[in-house]
Every structure is written in structure tokens, then in C-alpha cells.
CSV table of C-alpha atoms in Angstrom, one decimal:
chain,number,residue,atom,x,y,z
A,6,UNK,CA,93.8,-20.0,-59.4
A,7,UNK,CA,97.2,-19.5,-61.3
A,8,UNK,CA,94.9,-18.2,-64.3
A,9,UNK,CA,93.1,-15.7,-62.2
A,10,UNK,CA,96.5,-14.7,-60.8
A,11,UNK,CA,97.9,-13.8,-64.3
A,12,UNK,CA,94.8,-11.8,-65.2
A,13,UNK,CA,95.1,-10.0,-62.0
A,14,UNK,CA,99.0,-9.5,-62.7
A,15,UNK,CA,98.4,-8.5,-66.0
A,16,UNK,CA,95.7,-6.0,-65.3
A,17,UNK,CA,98.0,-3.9,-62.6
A,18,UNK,CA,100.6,-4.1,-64.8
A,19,UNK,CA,98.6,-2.0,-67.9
A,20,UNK,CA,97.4,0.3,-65.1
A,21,UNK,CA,99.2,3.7,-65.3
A,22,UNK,CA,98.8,4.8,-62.1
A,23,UNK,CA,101.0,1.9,-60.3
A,24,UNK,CA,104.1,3.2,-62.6
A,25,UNK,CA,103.4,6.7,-61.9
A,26,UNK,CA,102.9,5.7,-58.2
A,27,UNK,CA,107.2,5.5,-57.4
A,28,UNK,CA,107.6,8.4,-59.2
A,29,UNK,CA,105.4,10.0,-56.5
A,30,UNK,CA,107.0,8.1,-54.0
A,31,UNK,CA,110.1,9.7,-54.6
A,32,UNK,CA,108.6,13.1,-54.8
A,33,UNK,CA,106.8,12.9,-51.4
A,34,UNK,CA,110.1,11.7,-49.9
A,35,UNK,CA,112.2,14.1,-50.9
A,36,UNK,CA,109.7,16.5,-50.2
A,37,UNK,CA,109.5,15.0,-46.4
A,38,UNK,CA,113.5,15.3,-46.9
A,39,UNK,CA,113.2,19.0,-46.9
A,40,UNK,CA,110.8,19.5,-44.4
A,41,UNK,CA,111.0,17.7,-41.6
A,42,UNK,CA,114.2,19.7,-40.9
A,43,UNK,CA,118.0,19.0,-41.6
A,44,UNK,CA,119.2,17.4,-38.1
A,45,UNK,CA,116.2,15.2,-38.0
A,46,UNK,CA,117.9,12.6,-40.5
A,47,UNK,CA,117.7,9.9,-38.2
A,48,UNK,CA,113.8,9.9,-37.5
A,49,UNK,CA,114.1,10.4,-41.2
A,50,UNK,CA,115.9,7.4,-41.9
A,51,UNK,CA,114.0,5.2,-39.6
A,52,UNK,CA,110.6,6.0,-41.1
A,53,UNK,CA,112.0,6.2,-44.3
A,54,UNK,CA,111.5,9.6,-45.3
A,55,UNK,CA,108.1,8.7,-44.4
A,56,UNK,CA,107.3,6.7,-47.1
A,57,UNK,CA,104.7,4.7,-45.1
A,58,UNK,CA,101.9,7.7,-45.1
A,59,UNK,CA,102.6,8.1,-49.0
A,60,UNK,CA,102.4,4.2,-49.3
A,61,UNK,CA,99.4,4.0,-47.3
A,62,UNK,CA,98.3,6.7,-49.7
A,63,UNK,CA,99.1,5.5,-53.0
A,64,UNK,CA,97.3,2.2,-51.9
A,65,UNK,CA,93.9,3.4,-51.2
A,66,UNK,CA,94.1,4.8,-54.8
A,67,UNK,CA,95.3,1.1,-56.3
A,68,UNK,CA,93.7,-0.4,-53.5
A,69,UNK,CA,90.1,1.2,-53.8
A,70,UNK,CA,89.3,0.5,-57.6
A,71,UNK,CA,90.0,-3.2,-57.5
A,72,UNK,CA,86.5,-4.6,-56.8
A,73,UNK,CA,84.6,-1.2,-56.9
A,74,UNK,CA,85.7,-0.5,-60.6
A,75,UNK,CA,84.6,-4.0,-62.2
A,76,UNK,CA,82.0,-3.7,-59.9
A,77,UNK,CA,80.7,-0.8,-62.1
A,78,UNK,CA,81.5,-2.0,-65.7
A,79,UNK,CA,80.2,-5.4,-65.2
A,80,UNK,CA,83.9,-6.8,-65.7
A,81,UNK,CA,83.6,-8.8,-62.6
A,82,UNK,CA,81.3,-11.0,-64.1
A,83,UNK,CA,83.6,-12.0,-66.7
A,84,UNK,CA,86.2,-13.2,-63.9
A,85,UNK,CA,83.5,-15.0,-62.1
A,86,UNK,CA,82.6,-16.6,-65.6
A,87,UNK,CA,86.5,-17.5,-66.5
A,88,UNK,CA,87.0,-19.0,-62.3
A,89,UNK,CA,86.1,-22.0,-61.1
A,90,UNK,CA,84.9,-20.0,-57.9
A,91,UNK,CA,84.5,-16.8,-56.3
A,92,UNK,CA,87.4,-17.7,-53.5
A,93,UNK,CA,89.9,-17.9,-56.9
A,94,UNK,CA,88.9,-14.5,-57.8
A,95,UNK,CA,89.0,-13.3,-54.1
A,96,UNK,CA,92.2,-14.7,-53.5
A,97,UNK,CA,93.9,-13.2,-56.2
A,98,UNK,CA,92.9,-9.9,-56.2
A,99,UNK,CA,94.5,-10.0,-52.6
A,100,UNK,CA,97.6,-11.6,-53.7
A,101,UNK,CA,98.3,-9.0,-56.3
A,102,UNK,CA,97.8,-6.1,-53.7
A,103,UNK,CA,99.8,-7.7,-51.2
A,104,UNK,CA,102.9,-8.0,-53.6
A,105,UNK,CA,102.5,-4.6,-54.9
A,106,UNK,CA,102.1,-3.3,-51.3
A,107,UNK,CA,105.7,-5.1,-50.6
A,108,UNK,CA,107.4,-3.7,-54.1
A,109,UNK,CA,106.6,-0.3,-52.9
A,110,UNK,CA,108.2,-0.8,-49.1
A,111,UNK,CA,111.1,-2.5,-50.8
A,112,UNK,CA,111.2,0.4,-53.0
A,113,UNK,CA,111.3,2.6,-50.6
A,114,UNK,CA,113.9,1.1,-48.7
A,115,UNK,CA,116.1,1.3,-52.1
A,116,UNK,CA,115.2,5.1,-52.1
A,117,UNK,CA,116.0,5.9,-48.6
A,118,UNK,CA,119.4,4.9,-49.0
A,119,UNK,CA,120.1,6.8,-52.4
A,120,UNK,CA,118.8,9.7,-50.7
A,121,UNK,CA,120.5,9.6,-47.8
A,122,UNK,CA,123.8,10.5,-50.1
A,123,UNK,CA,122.1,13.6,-51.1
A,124,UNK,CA,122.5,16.9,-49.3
A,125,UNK,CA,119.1,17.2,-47.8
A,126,UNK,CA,119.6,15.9,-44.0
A,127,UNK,CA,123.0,16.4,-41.7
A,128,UNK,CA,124.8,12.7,-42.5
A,129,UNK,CA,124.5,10.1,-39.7
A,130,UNK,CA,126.0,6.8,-40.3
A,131,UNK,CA,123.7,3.9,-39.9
A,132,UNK,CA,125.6,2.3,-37.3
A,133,UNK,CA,124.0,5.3,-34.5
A,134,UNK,CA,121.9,4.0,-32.4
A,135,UNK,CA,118.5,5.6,-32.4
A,136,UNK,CA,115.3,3.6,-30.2
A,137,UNK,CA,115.5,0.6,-28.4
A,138,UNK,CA,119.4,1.3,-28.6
A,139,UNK,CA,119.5,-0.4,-32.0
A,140,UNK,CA,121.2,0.5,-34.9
A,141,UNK,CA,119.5,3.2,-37.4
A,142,UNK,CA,119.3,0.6,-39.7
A,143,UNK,CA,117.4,-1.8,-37.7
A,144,UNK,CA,115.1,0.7,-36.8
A,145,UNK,CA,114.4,1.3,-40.1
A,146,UNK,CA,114.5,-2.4,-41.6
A,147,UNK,CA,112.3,-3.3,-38.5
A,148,UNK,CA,109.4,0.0,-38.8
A,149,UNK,CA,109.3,-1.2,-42.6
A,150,UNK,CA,108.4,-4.2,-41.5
A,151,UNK,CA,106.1,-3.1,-38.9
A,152,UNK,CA,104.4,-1.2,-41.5
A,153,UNK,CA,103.7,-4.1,-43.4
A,154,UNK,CA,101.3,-5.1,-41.2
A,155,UNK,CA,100.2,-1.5,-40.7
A,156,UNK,CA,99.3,-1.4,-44.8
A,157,UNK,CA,97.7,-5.0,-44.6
A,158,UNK,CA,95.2,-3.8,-42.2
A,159,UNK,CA,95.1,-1.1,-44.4
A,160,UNK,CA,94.1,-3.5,-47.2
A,161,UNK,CA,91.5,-5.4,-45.6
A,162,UNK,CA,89.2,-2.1,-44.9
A,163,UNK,CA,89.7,-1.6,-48.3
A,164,UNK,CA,88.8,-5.4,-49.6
A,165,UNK,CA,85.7,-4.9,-47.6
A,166,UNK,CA,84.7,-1.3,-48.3
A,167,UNK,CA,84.9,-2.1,-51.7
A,168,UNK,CA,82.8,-5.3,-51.6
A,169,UNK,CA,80.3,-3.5,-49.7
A,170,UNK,CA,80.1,-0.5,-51.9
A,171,UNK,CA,80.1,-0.7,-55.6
A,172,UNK,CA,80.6,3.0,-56.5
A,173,UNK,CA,84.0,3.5,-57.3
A,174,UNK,CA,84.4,7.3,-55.7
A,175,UNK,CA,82.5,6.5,-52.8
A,176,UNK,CA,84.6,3.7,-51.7
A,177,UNK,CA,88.3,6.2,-52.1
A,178,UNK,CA,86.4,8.5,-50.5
A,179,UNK,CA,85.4,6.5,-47.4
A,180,UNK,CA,88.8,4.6,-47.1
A,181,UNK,CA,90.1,7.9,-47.2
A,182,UNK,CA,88.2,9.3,-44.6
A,183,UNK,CA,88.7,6.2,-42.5
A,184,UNK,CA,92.4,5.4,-42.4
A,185,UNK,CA,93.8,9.1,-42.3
A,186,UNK,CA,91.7,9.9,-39.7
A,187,UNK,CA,92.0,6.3,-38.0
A,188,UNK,CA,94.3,8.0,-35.6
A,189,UNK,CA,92.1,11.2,-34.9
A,190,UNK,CA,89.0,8.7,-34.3
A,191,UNK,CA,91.3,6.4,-32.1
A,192,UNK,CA,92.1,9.1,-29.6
A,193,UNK,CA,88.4,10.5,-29.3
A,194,UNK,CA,87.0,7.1,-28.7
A,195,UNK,CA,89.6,6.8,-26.0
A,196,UNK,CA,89.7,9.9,-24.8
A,197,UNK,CA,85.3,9.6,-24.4
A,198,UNK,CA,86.5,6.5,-22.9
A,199,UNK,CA,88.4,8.3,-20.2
A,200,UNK,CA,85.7,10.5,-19.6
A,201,UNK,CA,82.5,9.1,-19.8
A,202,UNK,CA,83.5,5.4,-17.9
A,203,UNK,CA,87.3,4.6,-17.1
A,204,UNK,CA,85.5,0.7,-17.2
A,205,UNK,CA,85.4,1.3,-20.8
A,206,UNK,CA,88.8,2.1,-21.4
A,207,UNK,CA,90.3,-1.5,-21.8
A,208,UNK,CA,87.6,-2.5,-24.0
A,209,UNK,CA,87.8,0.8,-26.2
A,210,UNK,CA,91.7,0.7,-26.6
A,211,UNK,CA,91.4,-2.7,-28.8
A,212,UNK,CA,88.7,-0.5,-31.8
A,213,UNK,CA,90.5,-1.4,-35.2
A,214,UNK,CA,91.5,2.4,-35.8
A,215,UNK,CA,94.0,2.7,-32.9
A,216,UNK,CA,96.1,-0.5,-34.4
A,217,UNK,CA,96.9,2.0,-37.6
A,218,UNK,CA,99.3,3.6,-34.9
A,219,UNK,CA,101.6,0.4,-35.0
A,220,UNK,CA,104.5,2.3,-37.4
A,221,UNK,CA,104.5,5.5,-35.7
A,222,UNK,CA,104.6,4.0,-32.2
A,223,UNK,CA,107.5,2.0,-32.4
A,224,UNK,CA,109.3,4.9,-33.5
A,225,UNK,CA,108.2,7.3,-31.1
A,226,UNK,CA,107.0,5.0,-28.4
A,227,UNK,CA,106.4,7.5,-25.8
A,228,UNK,CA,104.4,9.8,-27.8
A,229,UNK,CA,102.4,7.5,-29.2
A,230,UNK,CA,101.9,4.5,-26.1
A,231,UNK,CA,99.9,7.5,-24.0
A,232,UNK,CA,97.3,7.5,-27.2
A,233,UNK,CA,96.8,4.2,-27.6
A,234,UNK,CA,97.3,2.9,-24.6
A,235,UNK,CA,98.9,-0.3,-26.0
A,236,UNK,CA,102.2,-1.7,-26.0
A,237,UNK,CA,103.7,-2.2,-29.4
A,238,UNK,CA,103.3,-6.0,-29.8
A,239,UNK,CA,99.4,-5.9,-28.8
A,240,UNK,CA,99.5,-3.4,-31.6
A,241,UNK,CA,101.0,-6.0,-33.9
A,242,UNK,CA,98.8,-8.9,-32.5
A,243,UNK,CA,95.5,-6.4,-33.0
A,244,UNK,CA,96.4,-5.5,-36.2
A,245,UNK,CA,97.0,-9.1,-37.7
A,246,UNK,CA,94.0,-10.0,-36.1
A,247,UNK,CA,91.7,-7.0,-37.3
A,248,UNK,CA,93.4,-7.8,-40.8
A,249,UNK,CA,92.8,-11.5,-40.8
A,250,UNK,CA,89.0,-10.4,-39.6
A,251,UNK,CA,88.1,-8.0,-42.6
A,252,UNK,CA,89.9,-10.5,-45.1
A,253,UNK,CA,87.6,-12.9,-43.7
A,254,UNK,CA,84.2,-10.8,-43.5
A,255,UNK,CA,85.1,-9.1,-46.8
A,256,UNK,CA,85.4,-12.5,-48.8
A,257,UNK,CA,81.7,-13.5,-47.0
A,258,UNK,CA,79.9,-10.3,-48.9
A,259,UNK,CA,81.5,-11.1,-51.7
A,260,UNK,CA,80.4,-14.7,-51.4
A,261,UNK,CA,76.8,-13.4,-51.0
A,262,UNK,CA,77.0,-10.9,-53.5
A,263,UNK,CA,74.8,-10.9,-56.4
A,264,UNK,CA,75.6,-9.9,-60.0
């Protein structure tokens, strides 16, 4: 395990793409800086310039080659030969993207406070309380960690996309299509819900694309609660669940895979 771990290390490290990735980051932020609007710096702050849509982003990229890619050259048969099983390699594929998935919300949590000095929103200090009557920092410390969980879910789809599919464009190109319009899909299912059979509403309201609204509803609950017609924690619960569930079914087609 510790073996396939370095190789997995070592391999994201020579990728390009996961240093040019903060650059990015930083660009998209300050971007959302300018934006968004110069009195909205505390819905700025909170969501971190909103760094979790670019993460989210930048991980479907990282995210989408990791199977798919070896998949397509064969590599992956070199890991399998090098592992003393197929969980090893599994397992430390997932490890690696979970760490780099908390680098970049730790990084962005650096940036957001270096660009709050600069002139791009009015200054609000972070004791103001914003939701919930918490502190701005809370709110922000606590929707980072919220998003987390958001981007773990995230993850799985992809973990199991890409052990389903073996083309690596295909697989970006579904992921893509899946998570950033996860919220779009949510709300029709729901809203078909409503009109076709209110008895299908508390059934339809738990569908794994309505969880990827866990980030944006704690900030703006009320917006947010009337789509998904969930209350922040069953969010969380779903999502962990949903996560834990892919994870699970993705590692059984890999299992059964053949090379």
C-alpha cells in the first residue's frame, strides 16, 4: 500500500496541470472578486471568492484522467503487476485525490485572506456576523468544510465514471455534464415530482444530484432549502452517504474489470 501511495504521489506531482491548477485558482477568484460586485464582500468571503465551483472544476480535470488515462495506455497494468491487489491500487488513487482536493480548499482559504487586503470588495472585518449570526469567519471556515464533502461526492462520480468508461474524453466530458448541471437536473426531477405525483416528492428530494447543493445552501439557506427541499444536515448525511456508495460501487467494477 505505502508503495502504491508513493507511485501515485509521485505521478501527480510530475503532472503539470496540478501546479498550473492554483495559478487558476487565483485567477477565477479574483475574477469572482470583480464581479460579483464591490458591497458583496461578505458572501464573498464566506464562499471564498467562490473557490468551490473552480475547485470542483479543476478536479474533474485531475480527477477524470486518473483511471481513464492508464486505462488507455495500458499503464494500469503495470500498477496491478507492482500491487499485491487491486484494493492497494484503488485505495491509493483515492487517497491522492482526496489530499489534493484538501490542498486546494486550504489554499484557497490562504488566498481569500490575502485578497481580502486588496481593493476589490468594500472591507468588512471578519468579526460581522453574516448567516446563522456567526462570525464571517465561521461562515467561511465552516462552508469550506461543508464543501469538502460537497467535492468528495464530487470524487466518487468521478472514481466510478472513470472505472466504467475507459476513454479518457468521454469520461471529462460526462462528469462535466453531470456535476455542473447536478443542480439544473435536481430541480426538474423535483419540480416533475411536484407535478406529476406530490407522493413522489419525498422519495425524489434524496436523487444524488440535489446533495451537490450542500455549499451553496448553507450560505443562502432560503434560496436554496425551496429547491432541494432538504435541510442542510440531511444534505450532509446524503452526501456522505451517496459518496461512501459510489466509492464502494466504483471499487466493485474495478474489481471485475478485466485487462
Amino acid at each position: 500500500m505505502a508503495a502504491s501511495l508513493y507511485q501515485e504521489f509521485y505521478k501527480l506531482a510530475h503532472r503539470k496541470v496540478i501546479w498550473i491548477a492554483p495559478i487558476i485558482l487565483l485567477g477565477l477568484m479574483v475574477l469572482a472578486g470583480y464581479t460579483v460586485g464591490y458591497g458583496e464582500s461578505k458572501l464573498l468571503t464566506a464562499l471564498s471568492y467562490d473557490s468551490h465551483d473552480w475547485i470542483m472544476f479543476i478536479l474533474v480535470i485531475v480527477g477524470a484522467t486518473f483511471f481513464s488515462m492508464e486505462f488507455q495506455n495500458n499503464a494500469i497494468l503495470t500498477l496491478l503487476y507492482k500491487a499485491s491487489s487491486k484494493l492497494y491500487v484503488y485505495l491509493s488513487k483515492l487517497i491522492v485525490l482526496l489530499v489534493y482536493n484538501l490542498f486546494l480548499h486550504g489554499l484557497a482559504l490562504i488566498l481569500t485572506v490575502v485578497l481580502r487586503w486588496l481593493p476589490l470588495n468594500k472591507p468588512v472585518a471578519w468579526t460581522t456576523l453574516y448567516q446563522y449570526h456567526q462570525p464571517l469567519w465561521e461562515n467561511m471556515l465552516k462552508a469550506s468544510a461543508l464543501d469538502l464533502i460537497t467535492t468528495t461526492l464530487v470524487i466518487s462520480i468521478i472514481f466510478l465514471l472513470s472505472c466504467l468508461i475507459n476513454n479518457n474524453a468521454v469520461v471529462v466530458s460526462v462528469t462535466f455534464l453531470l456535476i455542473f448541471m447536478g443542480q439544473f437536473l435536481s430541480s426538474s426531477i423535483l419540480l416533475a415530482g411536484n407535478l406529476f405525483s406530490l407522493n413522489l416528492l419525498p422519495l425524489v428530494k434524496w436523487n444524488p444530484f440535489n446533495m451537490l447543493n450542500l455549499t451553496a445552501q448553507y450560505v443562502n439557506y432560503i434560496t436554496y432549502h425551496a429547491t432541494s427541499h432538504l435541510e442542510t444536515g440531511q444534505l450532509l448525511n446524503g452526501a456522505l452517504l451517496y459518496a461512501i456508495g459510489f466509492f464502494i460501487l466504483g471499487y466493485l467494477v474495478f474489481r471485475k474489470k478485466r485487462f
